[in-house]
Amino acid sequence: MRPDLLARYSRPVPRYTSYPTAPHFSAMDGETYARWLADAPAEAAVSAYVHVPFCAELCLYCGCHTQVARTRVPVEAYARRLVEEIGLVAARVPGHRRLTHLHFGGGTPTMLEDADFAAVMGALRTAFDFAPDAEIAIEIDPRVMDAGKARVLAREGFNRASLGVQDFEPKVQAAIGRTQSFETTRAVVEALRAEGIGAINLDLMYGLPHQDEASVRRTVEAALTLDPSRIAVFGYAHVPWMKKHQALIPEAQLPGPEARLAQAEAVAALLGDHGYAAVGLDHFARAEDAMAARARAGTLKRNFQGYTTDDAPLLLGFGTSAIGALPQGYAQNIASTPLWHKAVAEGRLPVARGIAVTAEDRLRRDVIERLMCDLEVDLDAACDRHGFARGTFAAEFAGMADLVADGLAEVSGGVVRVPEAARAFTRVACARFDARLAAQKAAEEAEGGQKMRHAAAV
């Protein structure tokens, strides 16, 4: 990829795990969420996300909502409150809904003790009717995991595990504050498989301190010996103004845009050589995996956990900062753990922010999701699905000229396609259909112009 293109399209764009994206959420109360739950389609399936905001230690690269727990007390209290929140939500959802997907994230969900898992899973099974083929997944820090915990997860019905790895190189691990040997990771994989949890995902990163093409290839080669079903490869986002602990990573140690792209391409090429299909922007899956099959069929989905096979129209979020997605819009829980505790203890749904989606939002979400998942979207077909006139995106279509000229997009008829060679720039194409981002950019530019005119006047 030409260096001038990296510079030209370097403006940050959203990850598009939702549309509208979280920065456009505004204040919202639990009563609005309660009405949405009560009005949800009667037979709609449910998926759930349970957030556990605790870790044994804080990794310097981390951008998650989490905190270090030095004792068991806050974790156990949090689990008890999760049980209460599940009951509050279930009481407002008509009927005994079928649950098809469940995901525990964090933080480090395996900070929960055995009794905590039993209590939370028991509450969920009381509240919902688990489908026989429900995917029950959990994110795991291999450093906070053992064979006994693997037995607990199997007993509670977990059938997929995502293991955080990031990088196996000792120098990189030291720079990001995460010492985790390959042997530690392998032992956890073997323990999970011994308990029948065979669907294993690995999370890797590029763009970290001291990484180069050769080192990321070594990490991938080591990861491949564990025979994972899926591998996610995320680019490190250095945002110390948002995550203050990231300031402990010296920017001088970070690879530049060209080096980051070269690392991503090296990883993709190596995984492709080993039979992993590229899925969307940053996932790779074995051909027989459900995610790869959905990608081939054009039915892959995307939500706050990233790429998914989850079709449920109701995604319910439990725990601090968790986001739910309903037909009416998005609802996000309180991020402060003490305030979340207080709300649930008072019998209130602990919602703090959200947004109601419009018909146009749903159309644009469909367009962006298909681009993110398939690297291609038929705009006319999308308009037909949502009852909009063909030509609704005439301005956006015409505005793709620069991307087409630079080889980052192809347009034909009403179809927009991101070429394979430009996969890394998929979000740039998606941003052209983000009306809210465009409005925000226009407002910022107008505000900047006003400030400049004011400065000149004085």
CSV table of C-alpha atoms in Angstrom, one decimal:
chain,number,residue,atom,x,y,z
A,1,MET,CA,0.0,0.0,0.0
A,2,ARG,CA,1.4,3.4,-1.0
A,3,PRO,CA,2.6,5.6,1.9
A,4,ASP,CA,0.6,8.6,0.6
A,5,LEU,CA,-2.6,6.6,1.0
A,6,LEU,CA,-1.8,5.8,4.6
A,7,ALA,CA,-1.3,9.5,5.3
A,8,ARG,CA,-4.4,10.5,3.4
A,9,TYR,CA,-6.8,8.1,5.1
A,10,SER,CA,-5.3,8.2,8.6
A,11,ARG,CA,-8.2,10.1,10.2
A,12,PRO,CA,-9.7,7.8,13.0
A,13,VAL,CA,-12.9,6.2,12.1
A,14,PRO,CA,-15.2,4.0,14.2
A,15,ARG,CA,-15.0,0.2,14.6
A,16,TYR,CA,-18.6,0.0,13.6
A,17,THR,CA,-19.7,-2.6,16.2
A,18,SER,CA,-23.0,-0.6,16.1
A,19,TYR,CA,-24.7,2.2,14.2
A,20,PRO,CA,-25.2,4.8,15.4
A,21,THR,CA,-21.9,4.3,17.3
A,22,ALA,CA,-21.5,4.7,21.0
A,23,PRO,CA,-20.1,8.3,20.9
A,24,HIS,CA,-23.6,9.4,19.7
A,25,PHE,CA,-25.4,7.9,22.7
A,26,SER,CA,-26.9,10.4,25.1
A,27,ALA,CA,-28.4,10.3,28.6
A,28,MET,CA,-31.2,7.6,28.9
A,29,ASP,CA,-33.0,6.2,31.9
A,30,GLY,CA,-34.0,2.7,32.9
A,31,GLU,CA,-37.7,3.4,32.3
A,32,THR,CA,-37.1,3.9,28.5
A,33,TYR,CA,-35.2,0.6,28.4
A,34,ALA,CA,-38.1,-1.1,30.4
A,35,ARG,CA,-40.6,0.1,27.8
A,36,TRP,CA,-38.4,-1.2,25.0
A,37,LEU,CA,-38.1,-4.6,26.7
A,38,ALA,CA,-41.9,-4.8,27.2
A,39,ASP,CA,-42.6,-3.9,23.6
A,40,ALA,CA,-40.0,-6.3,22.1
A,41,PRO,CA,-41.5,-8.8,19.6
A,42,ALA,CA,-43.1,-11.7,21.5
A,43,GLU,CA,-41.2,-14.6,19.8
A,44,ALA,CA,-37.9,-12.8,19.4
A,45,ALA,CA,-34.9,-14.9,20.4
A,46,VAL,CA,-32.4,-13.4,23.0
A,47,SER,CA,-28.7,-13.2,23.2
A,48,ALA,CA,-26.9,-11.9,26.3
A,49,TYR,CA,-23.6,-10.3,27.2
A,50,VAL,CA,-22.3,-10.4,30.8
A,51,HIS,CA,-19.5,-7.9,31.6
A,52,VAL,CA,-17.1,-8.7,34.4
A,53,PRO,CA,-15.0,-5.6,35.0
A,54,PHE,CA,-12.2,-7.0,37.1
A,55,CYS,CA,-8.6,-8.2,36.3
A,56,ALA,CA,-5.8,-9.5,38.5
A,57,GLU,CA,-3.5,-6.8,37.0
A,58,LEU,CA,-3.8,-4.1,34.4
A,59,CYS,CA,-2.2,-4.6,31.0
A,60,LEU,CA,-0.8,-1.4,29.6
A,61,TYR,CA,-2.3,-1.8,26.1
A,62,CYS,CA,-5.8,-2.4,27.5
A,63,GLY,CA,-8.7,-0.3,26.3
A,64,CYS,CA,-11.4,-2.3,28.1
A,65,HIS,CA,-13.6,-1.1,31.0
A,66,THR,CA,-12.0,-2.9,33.9
A,67,GLN,CA,-10.3,-2.5,37.2
A,68,VAL,CA,-7.8,-4.4,39.3
A,69,ALA,CA,-9.3,-6.5,42.1
A,70,ARG,CA,-6.9,-7.2,44.9
A,71,THR,CA,-9.3,-9.4,47.0
A,72,ARG,CA,-12.3,-11.7,46.3
A,73,VAL,CA,-14.7,-9.4,48.1
A,74,PRO,CA,-15.6,-7.0,45.2
A,75,VAL,CA,-15.9,-9.8,42.7
A,76,GLU,CA,-18.2,-11.9,44.8
A,77,ALA,CA,-20.4,-8.8,45.6
A,78,TYR,CA,-20.5,-8.1,41.9
A,79,ALA,CA,-21.7,-11.6,41.0
A,80,ARG,CA,-24.5,-11.4,43.6
A,81,ARG,CA,-25.6,-8.1,42.1
A,82,LEU,CA,-25.5,-9.6,38.5
A,83,VAL,CA,-28.0,-12.2,39.7
A,84,GLU,CA,-30.3,-9.3,40.8
A,85,GLU,CA,-29.9,-7.4,37.6
A,86,ILE,CA,-30.7,-10.5,35.5
A,87,GLY,CA,-33.9,-10.9,37.5
A,88,LEU,CA,-34.8,-7.2,37.0
A,89,VAL,CA,-34.4,-7.5,33.2
A,90,ALA,CA,-36.2,-10.8,32.9
A,91,ALA,CA,-39.2,-9.5,34.8
A,92,ARG,CA,-39.6,-6.9,32.1
A,93,VAL,CA,-39.3,-9.2,29.1
A,94,PRO,CA,-42.6,-10.8,28.2
A,95,GLY,CA,-42.6,-14.6,28.0
A,96,HIS,CA,-39.8,-17.1,28.7
A,97,ARG,CA,-37.5,-16.3,25.8
A,98,ARG,CA,-35.2,-18.7,23.9
A,99,LEU,CA,-31.6,-17.7,24.4
A,100,THR,CA,-29.3,-18.6,21.5
A,101,HIS,CA,-26.0,-16.9,22.4
A,102,LEU,CA,-24.3,-16.0,25.7
A,103,HIS,CA,-21.0,-14.2,26.0
A,104,PHE,CA,-19.0,-13.4,29.1
A,105,GLY,CA,-16.5,-10.6,28.6
A,106,GLY,CA,-14.4,-8.2,30.6
A,107,GLY,CA,-12.0,-7.6,32.2
A,108,THR,CA,-11.4,-11.2,33.1
A,109,PRO,CA,-14.6,-13.2,33.6
A,110,THR,CA,-12.6,-16.1,35.0
A,111,MET,CA,-12.0,-13.9,38.1
A,112,LEU,CA,-15.4,-15.2,39.1
A,113,GLU,CA,-15.2,-18.1,41.6
A,114,ASP,CA,-16.9,-21.4,41.0
A,115,ALA,CA,-19.9,-20.5,43.2
A,116,ASP,CA,-20.2,-17.2,41.3
A,117,PHE,CA,-20.5,-18.9,38.0
A,118,ALA,CA,-23.1,-21.3,39.3
A,119,ALA,CA,-25.2,-18.4,40.7
A,120,VAL,CA,-25.0,-16.3,37.6
A,121,MET,CA,-25.6,-19.1,35.2
A,122,GLY,CA,-28.4,-20.4,37.4
A,123,ALA,CA,-30.1,-16.9,37.2
A,124,LEU,CA,-29.7,-16.9,33.4
A,125,ARG,CA,-31.2,-20.4,33.0
A,126,THR,CA,-34.1,-19.4,35.3
A,127,ALA,CA,-34.7,-16.2,33.2
A,128,PHE,CA,-34.3,-17.7,29.7
A,129,ASP,CA,-34.8,-21.0,27.9
A,130,PHE,CA,-31.4,-22.0,26.6
A,131,ALA,CA,-31.5,-23.3,23.1
A,132,PRO,CA,-29.9,-26.8,22.8
A,133,ASP,CA,-27.3,-25.5,20.4
A,134,ALA,CA,-26.8,-22.2,22.2
A,135,GLU,CA,-23.2,-20.8,21.9
A,136,ILE,CA,-22.0,-20.1,25.4
A,137,ALA,CA,-18.6,-18.3,25.2
A,138,ILE,CA,-16.2,-16.7,27.6
A,139,GLU,CA,-13.1,-14.6,27.3
A,140,ILE,CA,-10.1,-16.0,29.2
A,141,ASP,CA,-6.8,-14.7,30.5
A,142,PRO,CA,-4.7,-17.8,30.6
A,143,ARG,CA,-2.8,-16.4,33.6
A,144,VAL,CA,-6.0,-16.6,35.7
A,145,MET,CA,-7.1,-20.1,34.7
A,146,ASP,CA,-6.4,-23.7,35.6
A,147,ALA,CA,-7.8,-27.2,35.0
A,148,GLY,CA,-10.3,-26.8,37.9
A,149,LYS,CA,-11.8,-23.7,36.3
A,150,ALA,CA,-12.0,-25.5,33.0
A,151,ARG,CA,-14.1,-28.2,34.7
A,152,VAL,CA,-16.4,-25.5,36.1
A,153,LEU,CA,-16.9,-23.9,32.7
A,154,ALA,CA,-17.7,-27.3,31.2
A,155,ARG,CA,-20.2,-28.0,34.0
A,156,GLU,CA,-21.9,-24.7,33.4
A,157,GLY,CA,-22.3,-25.4,29.7
A,158,PHE,CA,-19.6,-23.2,28.1
A,159,ASN,CA,-18.6,-24.5,24.7
A,160,ARG,CA,-16.4,-21.7,23.3
A,161,ALA,CA,-13.4,-19.9,24.8
A,162,SER,CA,-11.5,-16.9,23.6
A,163,LEU,CA,-8.0,-16.7,25.0
A,164,GLY,CA,-6.1,-13.4,25.2
A,165,VAL,CA,-2.6,-13.8,23.8
A,166,GLN,CA,-1.6,-10.6,22.0
A,167,ASP,CA,2.0,-11.6,21.5
A,168,PHE,CA,4.4,-14.4,22.6
A,169,GLU,CA,7.6,-12.4,22.3
A,170,PRO,CA,9.1,-11.7,25.8
A,171,LYS,CA,10.3,-8.2,24.9
A,172,VAL,CA,6.9,-7.2,23.6
A,173,GLN,CA,5.2,-8.7,26.7
A,174,ALA,CA,7.5,-6.8,29.0
A,175,ALA,CA,6.7,-3.5,27.2
A,176,ILE,CA,2.9,-4.0,27.5
A,177,GLY,CA,2.9,-5.4,31.1
A,178,ARG,CA,1.6,-8.8,30.2
A,179,THR,CA,4.0,-11.7,30.9
A,180,GLN,CA,2.4,-14.9,29.6
A,181,SER,CA,4.4,-17.8,28.3
A,182,PHE,CA,3.4,-20.0,25.4
A,183,GLU,CA,3.5,-23.0,27.9
A,184,THR,CA,0.9,-21.2,30.1
A,185,THR,CA,-1.4,-20.7,27.1
A,186,ARG,CA,-1.0,-24.2,25.8
A,187,ALA,CA,-1.8,-25.7,29.2
A,188,VAL,CA,-5.1,-23.8,29.3
A,189,VAL,CA,-6.0,-24.9,25.8
A,190,GLU,CA,-5.3,-28.5,26.7
A,191,ALA,CA,-7.3,-28.2,29.9
A,192,LEU,CA,-10.3,-26.8,28.0
A,193,ARG,CA,-10.2,-29.5,25.4
A,194,ALA,CA,-9.9,-32.2,28.0
A,195,GLU,CA,-13.2,-31.0,29.4
A,196,GLY,CA,-14.9,-31.0,25.9
A,197,ILE,CA,-14.6,-27.3,25.2
A,198,GLY,CA,-13.1,-27.6,21.7
A,199,ALA,CA,-14.0,-24.3,20.1
A,200,ILE,CA,-11.0,-22.2,20.9
A,201,ASN,CA,-10.4,-18.6,19.7
A,202,LEU,CA,-7.1,-16.8,20.1
A,203,ASP,CA,-6.8,-13.0,20.2
A,204,LEU,CA,-3.6,-11.5,18.8
A,205,MET,CA,-2.5,-7.9,18.3
A,206,TYR,CA,-0.2,-6.0,15.9
A,207,GLY,CA,1.1,-2.4,16.3
A,208,LEU,CA,2.6,-3.1,19.8
A,209,PRO,CA,6.0,-1.9,21.0
A,210,HIS,CA,9.0,-3.7,19.5
A,211,GLN,CA,6.9,-5.7,17.0
A,212,ASP,CA,8.0,-6.2,13.4
A,213,GLU,CA,6.9,-8.4,10.6
A,214,ALA,CA,9.3,-11.2,11.7
A,215,SER,CA,8.1,-11.2,15.3
A,216,VAL,CA,4.4,-11.2,14.5
A,217,ARG,CA,5.0,-14.1,12.2
A,218,ARG,CA,6.7,-16.0,15.0
A,219,THR,CA,3.7,-15.4,17.3
A,220,VAL,CA,1.3,-16.6,14.7
A,221,GLU,CA,3.3,-19.7,14.0
A,222,ALA,CA,3.3,-20.5,17.7
A,223,ALA,CA,-0.4,-19.8,17.9
A,224,LEU,CA,-1.1,-22.1,14.9
A,225,THR,CA,0.4,-25.1,16.8
A,226,LEU,CA,-2.6,-24.8,19.2
A,227,ASP,CA,-5.0,-25.4,16.3
A,228,PRO,CA,-7.5,-22.7,17.1
A,229,SER,CA,-10.9,-22.5,15.4
A,230,ARG,CA,-10.7,-18.8,15.0
A,231,ILE,CA,-8.0,-16.1,15.4
A,232,ALA,CA,-8.8,-12.4,15.8
A,233,VAL,CA,-6.0,-10.0,15.0
A,234,PHE,CA,-6.6,-6.5,16.4
A,235,GLY,CA,-4.5,-3.4,15.8
A,236,TYR,CA,-3.4,-1.7,19.0
A,237,ALA,CA,-5.1,1.7,19.5
A,238,HIS,CA,-2.8,4.1,21.4
A,239,VAL,CA,-5.2,6.5,23.2
A,240,PRO,CA,-3.5,7.7,26.4
A,241,TRP,CA,-5.8,10.7,26.6
A,242,MET,CA,-8.6,8.2,27.1
A,243,LYS,CA,-6.8,5.4,28.9
A,244,LYS,CA,-4.2,7.0,31.1
A,245,HIS,CA,-2.2,3.8,31.8
A,246,GLN,CA,-1.3,3.6,28.1
A,247,ALA,CA,1.0,6.6,28.6
A,248,LEU,CA,3.4,4.1,30.2
A,249,ILE,CA,4.0,2.8,26.7
A,250,PRO,CA,6.5,5.2,25.0
A,251,GLU,CA,5.2,6.3,21.7
A,252,ALA,CA,8.7,6.0,20.3
A,253,GLN,CA,8.5,2.3,20.7
A,254,LEU,CA,5.4,2.0,18.6
A,255,PRO,CA,5.6,1.1,14.9
A,256,GLY,CA,4.4,3.7,12.4
A,257,PRO,CA,1.5,3.4,10.0
A,258,GLU,CA,3.5,1.6,7.3
A,259,ALA,CA,5.0,-0.8,9.7
A,260,ARG,CA,1.6,-1.5,11.3
A,261,LEU,CA,0.1,-2.3,7.9
A,262,ALA,CA,3.0,-4.5,6.9
A,263,GLN,CA,2.5,-6.5,10.2
A,264,ALA,CA,-1.2,-6.9,9.5
A,265,GLU,CA,-0.6,-8.1,6.0
A,266,ALA,CA,2.1,-10.5,7.1
A,267,VAL,CA,-0.2,-12.1,9.6
A,268,ALA,CA,-3.1,-12.3,7.1
A,269,ALA,CA,-0.8,-13.9,4.5
A,270,LEU,CA,0.5,-16.5,7.0
A,271,LEU,CA,-2.9,-17.4,8.2
A,272,GLY,CA,-4.2,-17.7,4.6
A,273,ASP,CA,-1.3,-20.1,3.8
A,274,HIS,CA,-2.5,-22.3,6.7
A,275,GLY,CA,-6.1,-22.5,5.5
A,276,TYR,CA,-7.7,-19.8,7.6
A,277,ALA,CA,-10.3,-17.7,5.7
A,278,ALA,CA,-10.3,-14.0,6.2
A,279,VAL,CA,-13.5,-12.9,7.9
A,280,GLY,CA,-14.4,-9.3,7.7
A,281,LEU,CA,-11.7,-6.8,8.8
A,282,ASP,CA,-9.7,-8.6,11.5
A,283,HIS,CA,-10.9,-12.2,12.0
A,284,PHE,CA,-9.8,-15.5,10.6
A,285,ALA,CA,-11.5,-18.9,10.8
A,286,ARG,CA,-11.1,-22.4,9.7
A,287,ALA,CA,-13.2,-23.3,6.6
A,288,GLU,CA,-15.4,-25.6,8.6
A,289,ASP,CA,-16.1,-23.1,11.4
A,290,ALA,CA,-19.6,-21.5,11.6
A,291,MET,CA,-18.2,-18.0,11.3
A,292,ALA,CA,-16.4,-18.8,8.0
A,293,ALA,CA,-19.6,-20.5,6.7
A,294,ARG,CA,-21.6,-17.5,7.5
A,295,ALA,CA,-19.1,-15.2,5.8
A,296,ARG,CA,-19.3,-17.3,2.7
A,297,ALA,CA,-23.1,-17.2,2.8
A,298,GLY,CA,-23.2,-13.4,3.3
A,299,THR,CA,-25.0,-13.8,6.6
A,300,LEU,CA,-22.3,-12.8,9.0
A,301,LYS,CA,-23.3,-10.3,11.7
A,302,ARG,CA,-21.4,-7.7,13.7
A,303,ASN,CA,-22.2,-6.5,17.3
A,304,PHE,CA,-20.3,-5.2,20.3
A,305,GLN,CA,-18.4,-8.4,20.6
A,306,GLY,CA,-17.1,-8.0,17.0
A,307,TYR,CA,-18.0,-10.5,14.3
A,308,THR,CA,-20.6,-13.0,15.2
A,309,THR,CA,-23.1,-15.6,14.1
A,310,ASP,CA,-25.6,-14.2,16.5
A,311,ASP,CA,-29.0,-13.4,14.8
A,312,ALA,CA,-31.0,-12.7,17.9
A,313,PRO,CA,-32.9,-9.4,17.6
A,314,LEU,CA,-32.6,-8.8,21.3
A,315,LEU,CA,-29.1,-8.5,22.8
A,316,LEU,CA,-29.3,-7.9,26.5
A,317,GLY,CA,-26.3,-6.4,28.3
A,318,PHE,CA,-25.6,-7.2,32.0
A,319,GLY,CA,-23.0,-5.6,34.2
A,320,THR,CA,-21.3,-2.3,34.3
A,321,SER,CA,-20.9,-0.5,30.9
A,322,ALA,CA,-22.6,-3.4,29.0
A,323,ILE,CA,-24.6,-2.4,26.0
A,324,GLY,CA,-27.9,-3.9,24.9
A,325,ALA,CA,-29.3,-3.8,21.3
A,326,LEU,CA,-33.1,-3.9,20.8
A,327,PRO,CA,-35.2,-3.2,17.7
A,328,GLN,CA,-35.9,0.3,19.1
A,329,GLY,CA,-32.3,1.2,19.8
A,330,TYR,CA,-29.3,0.8,22.1
A,331,ALA,CA,-29.1,1.0,25.9
A,332,GLN,CA,-25.8,1.1,27.9
A,333,ASN,CA,-25.4,0.4,31.5
A,334,ILE,CA,-23.8,2.7,34.1
A,335,ALA,CA,-20.0,2.5,33.8
A,336,SER,CA,-19.3,3.3,37.5
A,337,THR,CA,-19.3,0.0,39.5
A,338,PRO,CA,-20.6,1.7,42.7
A,339,LEU,CA,-23.4,3.6,40.9
A,340,TRP,CA,-24.3,0.4,39.1
A,341,HIS,CA,-24.5,-1.5,42.4
A,342,LYS,CA,-26.7,1.3,43.8
A,343,ALA,CA,-29.2,1.3,40.9
A,344,VAL,CA,-29.7,-2.5,41.0
A,345,ALA,CA,-30.0,-2.5,44.8
A,346,GLU,CA,-32.8,0.1,44.5
A,347,GLY,CA,-34.6,-2.1,41.9
A,348,ARG,CA,-33.8,0.1,39.0
A,349,LEU,CA,-32.5,-1.0,35.6
A,350,PRO,CA,-29.0,0.4,35.6
A,351,VAL,CA,-29.1,2.2,32.3
A,352,ALA,CA,-27.2,5.5,31.8
A,353,ARG,CA,-26.9,6.1,28.1
A,354,GLY,CA,-28.5,5.0,24.8
A,355,ILE,CA,-30.1,6.1,21.6
A,356,ALA,CA,-33.3,5.4,19.7
A,357,VAL,CA,-32.7,4.4,16.1
A,358,THR,CA,-34.6,5.9,13.2
A,359,ALA,CA,-35.6,4.1,9.9
A,360,GLU,CA,-32.6,5.8,8.2
A,361,ASP,CA,-30.3,4.6,11.0
A,362,ARG,CA,-31.5,1.0,10.3
A,363,LEU,CA,-30.8,1.4,6.6
A,364,ARG,CA,-27.3,2.9,7.1
A,365,ARG,CA,-26.6,0.2,9.8
A,366,ASP,CA,-27.5,-2.5,7.2
A,367,VAL,CA,-25.2,-0.9,4.6
A,368,ILE,CA,-22.3,-0.5,7.0
A,369,GLU,CA,-22.7,-4.0,8.4
A,370,ARG,CA,-22.6,-5.6,5.0
A,371,LEU,CA,-19.5,-3.7,4.0
A,372,MET,CA,-17.8,-4.7,7.3
A,373,CYS,CA,-18.8,-8.3,7.0
A,374,ASP,CA,-18.8,-8.9,3.2
A,375,LEU,CA,-16.6,-6.1,1.9
A,376,GLU,CA,-19.5,-5.5,-0.5
A,377,VAL,CA,-23.0,-4.0,-0.4
A,378,ASP,CA,-25.8,-3.6,-3.0
A,379,LEU,CA,-27.2,-0.2,-2.1
A,380,ASP,CA,-30.3,-0.7,-4.2
A,381,ALA,CA,-31.1,-4.0,-2.5
A,382,ALA,CA,-30.5,-2.4,0.9
A,383,CYS,CA,-32.9,0.5,0.1
A,384,ASP,CA,-35.5,-2.1,-1.1
A,385,ARG,CA,-35.2,-4.0,2.2
A,386,HIS,CA,-35.9,-0.9,4.2
A,387,GLY,CA,-38.5,0.8,2.1
A,388,PHE,CA,-36.3,3.6,0.9
A,389,ALA,CA,-36.1,4.9,-2.7
A,390,ARG,CA,-33.3,3.7,-4.8
A,391,GLY,CA,-30.9,6.6,-5.2
A,392,THR,CA,-31.1,7.5,-1.5
A,393,PHE,CA,-27.3,7.2,-1.4
A,394,ALA,CA,-26.6,9.1,-4.6
A,395,ALA,CA,-24.5,11.7,-2.8
A,396,GLU,CA,-22.5,9.0,-1.0
A,397,PHE,CA,-22.1,7.0,-4.1
A,398,ALA,CA,-20.7,10.0,-6.0
A,399,GLY,CA,-18.5,10.9,-3.0
A,400,MET,CA,-16.6,7.6,-3.4
A,401,ALA,CA,-14.7,8.9,-6.3
A,402,ASP,CA,-11.5,9.5,-4.3
A,403,LEU,CA,-11.6,6.0,-2.8
A,404,VAL,CA,-12.1,4.5,-6.3
A,405,ALA,CA,-9.2,6.5,-7.7
A,406,ASP,CA,-7.0,5.3,-4.9
A,407,GLY,CA,-8.0,1.7,-5.3
A,408,LEU,CA,-9.7,1.5,-2.0
A,409,ALA,CA,-13.2,0.9,-3.4
A,410,GLU,CA,-15.0,-0.2,-6.6
A,411,VAL,CA,-18.4,0.9,-7.7
A,412,SER,CA,-20.6,-0.7,-10.3
A,413,GLY,CA,-24.3,-0.1,-10.8
A,414,GLY,CA,-25.5,0.2,-7.2
A,415,VAL,CA,-22.8,-2.0,-5.7
A,416,VAL,CA,-19.9,-0.8,-3.6
A,417,ARG,CA,-17.0,-3.2,-3.1
A,418,VAL,CA,-13.8,-3.0,-1.1
A,419,PRO,CA,-11.0,-4.8,-3.0
A,420,GLU,CA,-9.2,-7.6,-1.2
A,421,ALA,CA,-6.0,-5.6,-1.3
A,422,ALA,CA,-7.7,-2.7,0.5
A,423,ARG,CA,-9.4,-4.9,3.2
A,424,ALA,CA,-7.5,-2.9,5.9
A,425,PHE,CA,-9.3,0.3,4.8
A,426,THR,CA,-12.8,-1.2,5.0
A,427,ARG,CA,-13.8,1.2,7.8
A,428,VAL,CA,-12.9,4.2,5.6
A,429,ALA,CA,-15.4,3.1,3.0
A,430,CYS,CA,-18.0,2.5,5.8
A,431,ALA,CA,-17.5,6.0,7.2
A,432,ARG,CA,-18.8,7.4,3.9
A,433,PHE,CA,-22.2,6.1,4.8
A,434,ASP,CA,-22.1,7.3,8.4
A,435,ALA,CA,-24.4,10.4,8.3
A,436,ARG,CA,-23.9,11.1,12.0
A,437,LEU,CA,-20.1,11.1,11.7
A,438,ALA,CA,-20.3,13.4,8.7
A,439,ALA,CA,-22.6,15.8,10.7
A,440,GLN,CA,-20.2,15.7,13.6
A,441,LYS,CA,-17.2,16.4,11.4
A,442,ALA,CA,-19.1,19.3,9.8
A,443,ALA,CA,-19.9,20.7,13.2
A,444,GLU,CA,-16.4,20.4,14.4
A,445,GLU,CA,-15.1,22.2,11.3
A,446,ALA,CA,-17.7,24.9,11.7
A,447,GLU,CA,-16.7,25.4,15.4
A,448,GLY,CA,-13.1,25.5,14.4
A,449,GLY,CA,-13.8,28.1,11.8
A,450,GLN,CA,-15.7,30.2,14.3
A,451,LYS,CA,-12.8,30.0,16.7
A,452,MET,CA,-10.4,31.1,14.0
A,453,ARG,CA,-12.6,34.0,13.0
A,454,HIS,CA,-12.9,35.0,16.6
A,455,ALA,CA,-9.2,34.9,17.1
A,456,ALA,CA,-8.6,37.0,14.0
A,457,ALA,CA,-11.2,39.5,15.2
A,458,VAL,CA,-9.5,40.0,18.6
